[in-house]
CSV table of C-alpha atoms in Angstrom, one decimal:
chain,number,residue,atom,x,y,z
A,14,ALA,CA,40.6,-49.2,-128.2
A,15,ALA,CA,38.3,-52.1,-129.0
A,16,ARG,CA,34.8,-51.6,-127.9
A,17,CYS,CA,32.6,-54.4,-126.4
A,18,PHE,CA,28.9,-54.3,-127.1
A,19,PRO,CA,26.3,-56.5,-125.2
A,20,LEU,CA,24.0,-57.8,-128.0
A,21,GLY,CA,21.1,-59.4,-126.0
A,22,ARG,CA,21.3,-62.3,-128.4
A,23,ALA,CA,20.2,-65.8,-127.3
A,24,LEU,CA,22.3,-68.9,-127.4
A,25,LEU,CA,21.4,-72.5,-127.9
A,26,ARG,CA,23.6,-75.6,-127.4
A,27,VAL,CA,23.6,-78.3,-130.0
A,28,ARG,CA,25.8,-81.3,-128.9
A,29,GLY,CA,26.1,-84.9,-130.1
A,30,ALA,CA,27.5,-87.3,-132.6
A,31,GLU,CA,25.1,-86.2,-135.3
A,32,VAL,CA,25.3,-82.5,-135.0
A,33,ALA,CA,26.7,-82.1,-138.5
A,34,PRO,CA,24.0,-84.0,-140.6
A,35,PHE,CA,21.3,-82.6,-138.2
A,36,LEU,CA,22.2,-78.9,-138.8
A,37,GLN,CA,23.2,-79.5,-142.4
A,38,GLY,CA,19.6,-80.1,-143.4
A,39,LEU,CA,18.2,-77.1,-141.6
A,40,LEU,CA,20.6,-74.3,-142.3
A,41,THR,CA,21.8,-72.6,-145.6
A,42,ASN,CA,25.5,-72.9,-145.0
A,43,ASP,CA,27.8,-75.9,-145.1
A,44,VAL,CA,27.8,-77.0,-141.4
A,45,THR,CA,30.4,-79.8,-142.2
A,46,ARG,CA,33.1,-77.2,-142.5
A,47,LEU,CA,32.5,-76.0,-139.0
A,48,ALA,CA,31.6,-79.4,-137.3
A,49,GLY,CA,34.6,-81.3,-138.6
A,50,GLY,CA,36.9,-79.8,-136.0
A,51,ASP,CA,40.2,-80.0,-137.9
A,52,ALA,CA,42.8,-77.3,-137.8
A,53,ALA,CA,41.4,-75.5,-141.0
A,54,ALA,CA,37.9,-75.5,-139.7
A,55,PRO,CA,36.3,-72.0,-139.0
A,56,ARG,CA,35.5,-71.1,-135.4
A,57,ALA,CA,32.3,-69.4,-136.5
A,58,LEU,CA,29.8,-69.7,-139.4
A,59,TYR,CA,26.9,-67.5,-140.6
A,60,ALA,CA,23.7,-69.0,-141.9
A,61,HIS,CA,19.9,-68.6,-142.1
A,62,ALA,CA,17.3,-71.2,-141.1
A,63,LEU,CA,14.4,-71.1,-143.7
A,64,ASN,CA,10.9,-72.2,-143.9
A,65,VAL,CA,9.7,-74.6,-146.5
A,66,GLN,CA,8.8,-71.6,-148.8
A,67,GLY,CA,12.5,-70.5,-148.7
A,68,ARG,CA,11.9,-67.5,-146.4
A,69,CYS,CA,14.0,-66.7,-143.4
A,70,LEU,CA,12.9,-68.1,-140.0
A,71,CYS,CA,15.9,-66.6,-138.3
A,72,ASP,CA,19.6,-65.6,-138.9
A,73,VAL,CA,22.2,-67.5,-136.8
A,74,ILE,CA,25.8,-67.6,-136.1
A,75,LEU,CA,27.2,-70.9,-135.2
A,76,TYR,CA,30.3,-71.4,-133.0
A,77,ARG,CA,32.5,-74.4,-132.7
A,78,LEU,CA,33.3,-75.4,-129.1
A,79,HIS,CA,35.1,-78.7,-129.8
A,80,ARG,CA,38.8,-78.3,-130.6
A,81,SER,CA,39.4,-81.5,-132.6
A,82,ALA,CA,37.7,-84.1,-134.8
A,83,GLU,CA,38.2,-86.6,-132.0
A,84,GLU,CA,36.0,-84.7,-129.5
A,85,GLU,CA,32.2,-85.0,-129.5
A,86,PRO,CA,30.8,-82.2,-131.8
A,87,HIS,CA,29.6,-79.3,-129.7
A,88,VAL,CA,28.1,-76.1,-131.3
A,89,LEU,CA,26.6,-73.0,-130.0
A,90,LEU,CA,23.9,-71.4,-132.1
A,91,GLU,CA,23.3,-67.6,-131.6
A,92,CYS,CA,20.0,-66.1,-132.7
A,93,ASP,CA,17.8,-63.0,-132.0
A,94,GLY,CA,16.6,-63.1,-128.4
A,95,SER,CA,12.9,-62.8,-129.4
A,96,ALA,CA,13.3,-65.7,-131.9
A,97,LEU,CA,14.7,-68.2,-129.3
A,98,GLY,CA,11.4,-70.0,-128.8
A,99,ALA,CA,10.8,-70.3,-132.6
A,100,ALA,CA,14.3,-71.5,-133.2
A,101,LEU,CA,14.2,-74.0,-130.3
A,102,GLN,CA,10.9,-75.3,-131.7
A,103,HIS,CA,12.3,-75.6,-135.2
A,104,LEU,CA,15.3,-77.6,-134.0
A,105,ARG,CA,13.4,-79.9,-131.8
A,106,ARG,CA,10.7,-80.6,-134.4
A,107,HIS,CA,13.4,-81.9,-136.9
A,108,LYS,CA,15.5,-83.6,-134.3
A,109,LEU,CA,13.6,-87.0,-134.6
A,110,ARG,CA,15.9,-89.7,-133.6
A,111,ARG,CA,19.2,-87.8,-134.2
A,112,LYS,CA,21.8,-88.3,-131.6
A,113,VAL,CA,21.9,-84.6,-130.5
A,114,GLU,CA,21.0,-82.6,-127.5
A,115,VAL,CA,19.4,-79.2,-128.1
A,116,ALA,CA,19.0,-76.8,-125.1
A,117,PRO,CA,18.9,-73.0,-124.5
A,118,CYS,CA,22.0,-71.5,-122.7
A,119,PRO,CA,20.8,-68.6,-120.6
A,120,GLU,CA,24.1,-68.8,-118.6
A,121,LEU,CA,26.0,-67.5,-121.8
A,122,ALA,CA,26.1,-64.1,-123.4
A,123,ALA,CA,27.1,-62.9,-126.9
A,124,TRP,CA,29.2,-59.7,-127.4
A,125,ALA,CA,30.4,-57.9,-130.5
A,126,VAL,CA,33.8,-56.4,-130.6
A,127,LEU,CA,34.8,-53.5,-132.8
A,128,PRO,CA,37.0,-52.6,-134.8
A,129,GLY,CA,38.2,-55.5,-136.8
A,130,ALA,CA,41.9,-55.8,-135.5
A,131,ARG,CA,42.3,-58.8,-133.3
A,132,PRO,CA,41.3,-57.9,-129.7
A,133,PRO,CA,44.2,-58.6,-127.4
A,134,GLY,CA,44.0,-61.0,-124.6
A,135,GLU,CA,43.2,-64.7,-124.2
A,136,GLY,CA,40.8,-64.6,-121.2
A,137,PRO,CA,39.9,-67.7,-119.3
A,138,GLY,CA,36.5,-69.3,-119.0
A,139,GLU,CA,34.8,-72.5,-120.1
A,140,GLY,CA,33.2,-72.3,-123.5
A,141,LEU,CA,34.9,-69.0,-124.4
A,142,VAL,CA,34.7,-68.1,-128.0
A,143,LEU,CA,36.7,-65.3,-129.6
A,144,ALA,CA,36.2,-65.5,-133.3
A,145,PRO,CA,36.1,-63.2,-136.4
A,146,ASP,CA,32.6,-62.2,-137.3
A,147,PRO,CA,32.0,-64.6,-140.2
A,148,ARG,CA,29.7,-62.2,-142.2
A,149,ALA,CA,32.2,-59.5,-143.1
A,150,ALA,CA,35.6,-58.3,-141.8
A,151,LEU,CA,34.3,-54.8,-141.0
A,152,MET,CA,32.0,-56.4,-138.4
A,153,GLY,CA,35.0,-57.2,-136.1
A,154,TRP,CA,34.9,-60.1,-133.7
A,155,ARG,CA,32.3,-62.1,-131.8
A,156,LEU,CA,32.7,-63.0,-128.2
A,157,VAL,CA,30.8,-65.6,-126.1
A,158,LEU,CA,31.2,-65.6,-122.4
A,159,PRO,CA,29.4,-66.8,-119.3
A,160,GLU,CA,26.6,-64.3,-118.4
A,161,GLU,CA,28.4,-63.0,-115.4
A,162,ALA,CA,31.9,-62.6,-117.0
A,163,ASP,CA,33.5,-59.2,-117.8
A,164,PRO,CA,34.4,-58.9,-121.5
A,165,LEU,CA,37.2,-56.5,-120.5
A,166,GLY,CA,38.8,-59.4,-118.8
A,167,VAL,CA,39.2,-61.0,-122.3
A,168,VAL,CA,39.7,-57.9,-124.5
A,169,ALA,CA,42.6,-56.2,-122.8
A,170,GLY,CA,42.5,-52.4,-123.0
A,171,GLY,CA,39.0,-52.4,-124.3
A,172,ARG,CA,36.0,-50.6,-123.1
A,173,LEU,CA,32.2,-51.1,-123.0
A,174,GLY,CA,30.2,-49.5,-125.8
A,175,ASP,CA,26.6,-48.5,-126.3
A,176,VAL,CA,24.8,-51.0,-128.2
A,177,ARG,CA,23.0,-48.3,-130.3
A,178,ASP,CA,26.5,-47.5,-131.8
A,179,TYR,CA,26.9,-51.2,-132.8
A,180,HIS,CA,23.5,-51.2,-134.6
A,181,ARG,CA,24.4,-47.8,-136.2
A,182,HIS,CA,27.6,-49.3,-137.5
A,183,ARG,CA,25.6,-52.2,-139.0
A,184,TYR,CA,23.2,-49.8,-140.6
A,185,LYS,CA,26.0,-47.8,-142.2
A,186,GLN,CA,27.3,-51.0,-143.7
A,187,GLY,CA,24.0,-52.5,-144.7
A,188,ILE,CA,24.5,-55.6,-142.5
A,189,PRO,CA,21.2,-57.0,-141.3
A,190,GLU,CA,20.7,-58.7,-137.9
A,191,GLY,CA,17.6,-60.0,-136.1
A,192,VAL,CA,13.9,-60.2,-136.7
A,193,GLN,CA,13.4,-56.5,-137.4
A,194,ASP,CA,15.8,-56.4,-140.3
A,195,LEU,CA,14.9,-60.0,-141.4
A,196,PRO,CA,11.2,-60.5,-140.7
A,197,PRO,CA,10.5,-64.2,-140.1
A,198,GLY,CA,8.4,-65.7,-143.0
A,199,VAL,CA,9.0,-62.5,-145.2
A,200,ALA,CA,12.7,-62.0,-145.8
A,201,LEU,CA,14.3,-63.9,-148.7
A,202,PRO,CA,18.0,-65.0,-148.1
A,203,LEU,CA,19.5,-63.7,-151.4
A,204,GLU,CA,17.6,-60.4,-151.3
A,205,SER,CA,19.1,-60.1,-147.8
A,206,ASN,CA,22.6,-60.5,-149.3
A,207,LEU,CA,23.2,-63.9,-147.7
A,208,ALA,CA,25.7,-64.9,-150.4
A,209,TYR,CA,27.8,-61.7,-149.9
A,210,MET,CA,27.9,-62.4,-146.1
A,211,ASN,CA,29.4,-65.9,-146.6
A,212,GLY,CA,26.1,-67.4,-145.3
A,213,ILE,CA,25.2,-69.9,-148.0
A,214,SER,CA,26.6,-72.9,-149.8
A,215,PHE,CA,25.1,-73.6,-153.3
A,216,THR,CA,26.8,-77.0,-153.5
A,217,LYS,CA,26.1,-78.7,-150.1
A,218,GLY,CA,23.0,-80.5,-151.0
A,219,CYS,CA,19.4,-80.4,-149.7
A,220,TYR,CA,18.1,-78.4,-146.7
A,221,ILE,CA,14.7,-76.9,-145.8
A,222,GLY,CA,13.9,-73.9,-148.1
A,223,GLN,CA,16.6,-74.8,-150.7
A,224,GLU,CA,14.4,-75.1,-153.8
A,225,LEU,CA,13.5,-71.4,-154.2
A,226,THR,CA,16.8,-70.3,-153.1
A,227,ALA,CA,18.7,-72.4,-155.6
A,228,ARG,CA,16.4,-71.5,-158.4
A,229,THR,CA,16.7,-67.7,-157.8
A,230,HIS,CA,20.6,-68.1,-157.6
A,231,HIS,CA,20.8,-70.0,-160.9
A,232,MET,CA,18.4,-67.6,-162.7
A,233,GLY,CA,20.9,-64.9,-161.6
A,234,VAL,CA,18.3,-62.1,-161.3
A,235,ILE,CA,17.8,-60.4,-158.0
A,236,ARG,CA,15.8,-57.2,-158.3
A,237,LYS,CA,15.7,-56.2,-154.6
A,238,ARG,CA,18.3,-56.1,-152.0
A,239,LEU,CA,18.8,-54.8,-148.4
A,240,LEU,CA,20.8,-51.6,-148.7
A,241,PRO,CA,22.0,-49.0,-146.1
A,242,ILE,CA,20.1,-45.8,-146.3
A,243,GLN,CA,20.7,-42.3,-144.9
A,244,PHE,CA,17.9,-39.7,-144.3
A,245,SER,CA,18.1,-36.0,-144.8
A,246,ALA,CA,17.3,-35.4,-141.2
A,247,PRO,CA,17.3,-37.5,-138.1
A,248,LEU,CA,14.0,-39.2,-137.4
A,249,PRO,CA,12.2,-39.3,-134.1
A,250,SER,CA,12.6,-42.6,-132.5
A,251,GLY,CA,9.9,-45.1,-133.3
A,252,SER,CA,8.3,-42.8,-135.8
A,253,ILE,CA,8.4,-45.0,-138.8
A,254,PRO,CA,6.1,-48.1,-138.8
A,255,GLU,CA,7.5,-51.5,-139.7
A,256,GLY,CA,7.6,-52.0,-143.5
A,257,ALA,CA,6.8,-48.4,-144.3
A,258,GLU,CA,6.8,-47.8,-148.1
A,259,ILE,CA,9.7,-45.9,-149.7
A,260,LEU,CA,8.6,-44.0,-152.8
A,261,THR,CA,10.2,-42.5,-155.8
A,262,GLU,CA,9.6,-38.8,-156.7
A,263,SER,CA,6.8,-39.9,-158.9
A,264,GLY,CA,5.1,-41.8,-156.1
A,265,LYS,CA,6.1,-45.3,-157.4
A,266,SER,CA,7.0,-47.9,-154.8
A,267,ALA,CA,10.7,-48.5,-154.5
A,268,GLY,CA,11.0,-50.7,-151.5
A,269,LYS,CA,10.3,-51.0,-147.8
A,270,PHE,CA,12.0,-49.5,-144.7
A,271,ARG,CA,13.2,-52.2,-142.3
A,272,ALA,CA,15.0,-50.6,-139.4
A,273,GLY,CA,17.0,-47.5,-138.4
A,274,ASP,CA,18.3,-45.1,-135.8
A,275,ASP,CA,18.5,-41.2,-136.2
A,276,GLU,CA,19.6,-40.6,-139.7
A,277,LEU,CA,20.7,-44.2,-140.6
A,278,GLY,CA,18.8,-47.2,-141.5
A,279,ILE,CA,18.4,-50.2,-143.7
A,280,ALA,CA,15.9,-50.9,-146.3
A,281,LEU,CA,14.8,-53.5,-149.0
A,282,LEU,CA,15.0,-51.6,-152.2
A,283,ARG,CA,14.6,-52.1,-155.9
A,284,LEU,CA,17.9,-51.8,-157.5
A,285,ALA,CA,16.5,-50.1,-160.4
A,286,HIS,CA,15.4,-47.1,-158.2
A,287,ILE,CA,18.5,-46.7,-155.9
A,288,ASN,CA,20.0,-43.8,-157.8
A,289,GLU,CA,16.8,-41.8,-157.9
A,290,PRO,CA,15.5,-39.3,-155.3
A,291,LEU,CA,13.8,-41.5,-152.7
A,292,TYR,CA,11.3,-40.5,-150.0
A,293,LEU,CA,9.6,-41.9,-146.9
A,294,ASN,CA,6.2,-40.8,-145.6
A,295,VAL,CA,6.5,-39.9,-141.8
A,296,PRO,CA,4.1,-38.0,-139.6
A,297,GLY,CA,4.1,-34.4,-140.6
A,298,GLY,CA,5.3,-35.0,-144.2
A,299,LYS,CA,7.9,-36.9,-146.2
A,300,VAL,CA,11.7,-37.2,-145.6
A,301,LYS,CA,14.2,-37.6,-148.4
A,302,LEU,CA,16.6,-40.5,-148.2
A,303,THR,CA,19.6,-41.8,-150.2
A,304,ALA,CA,20.7,-45.3,-150.7
A,305,THR,CA,24.3,-46.6,-151.3
A,306,ILE,CA,26.0,-49.8,-152.5
A,307,PRO,CA,28.3,-50.9,-149.6
A,308,GLU,CA,32.0,-50.8,-150.4
A,309,TRP,CA,32.4,-54.4,-148.8
A,310,TRP,CA,30.1,-55.9,-151.5
A,311,PRO,CA,31.7,-57.8,-154.5
A,312,LYS,CA,32.8,-55.3,-157.1
A,313,THR,CA,30.2,-56.7,-159.6
A,314,ALA,CA,27.3,-56.4,-157.2
A,315,GLY,CA,24.5,-54.0,-157.8
A,316,LYS,CA,25.2,-53.5,-161.4
């Protein structure tokens, strides 16, 4: 049975005649694909908002609510709940005289639905979104409902899941999400596998933070990437400080820990060291960990 996970992610409404050009200059992906509203347009789109130095401000999933090109463009923007204020400020700062309305939507809630088979049901509700997760097929579906609505009224035969299981699924697959995995002002989009997760266009034209990202892409050299890791033993909750150093057997820095739960986690690692024995210093000693190249990556990746 499909499981529905409450995400605690925030939603923003962006609506108006100039939604496409407005978001096009702020996000890494080609928003015109989503905002057009024709039959071939995707219902959901993944992207990052970057600062002027080309580092991640927040990761977002965009949802198209308008059903045709004749309707007024109407998009929902999903982001980490703790990044809502920063995302809203970023959008409003660059709104200028654009014909768009930007407002938070506390009356809506985002859900993840796993596994990847299409959830049955066509539940009612204004503004309902049920769309494949745009990052990777193994991430299942995304569902947006009114806050008080029951997702099991949409996903027939489904059941509610523990959000920890959703995050463990992400860690196992190496899929980053939110400010802990993608620290604002620190994370770089290509090191964060944005290109592998359908989150960037290299042909769309200018946007904030594009210069460094485009230069890195055209140089073709990315020495560090976010990878799934597995510890030799479950770690006590909250025992690892944010950004803790991961070391090789000889004590050389191999990368930084980002987030995890029990024996699973995600870390930014130098690709040159991923086949070596790796260790993380924790209270009481050091714990061995192993890193893997996810199967969903392009076959030429990580070589």
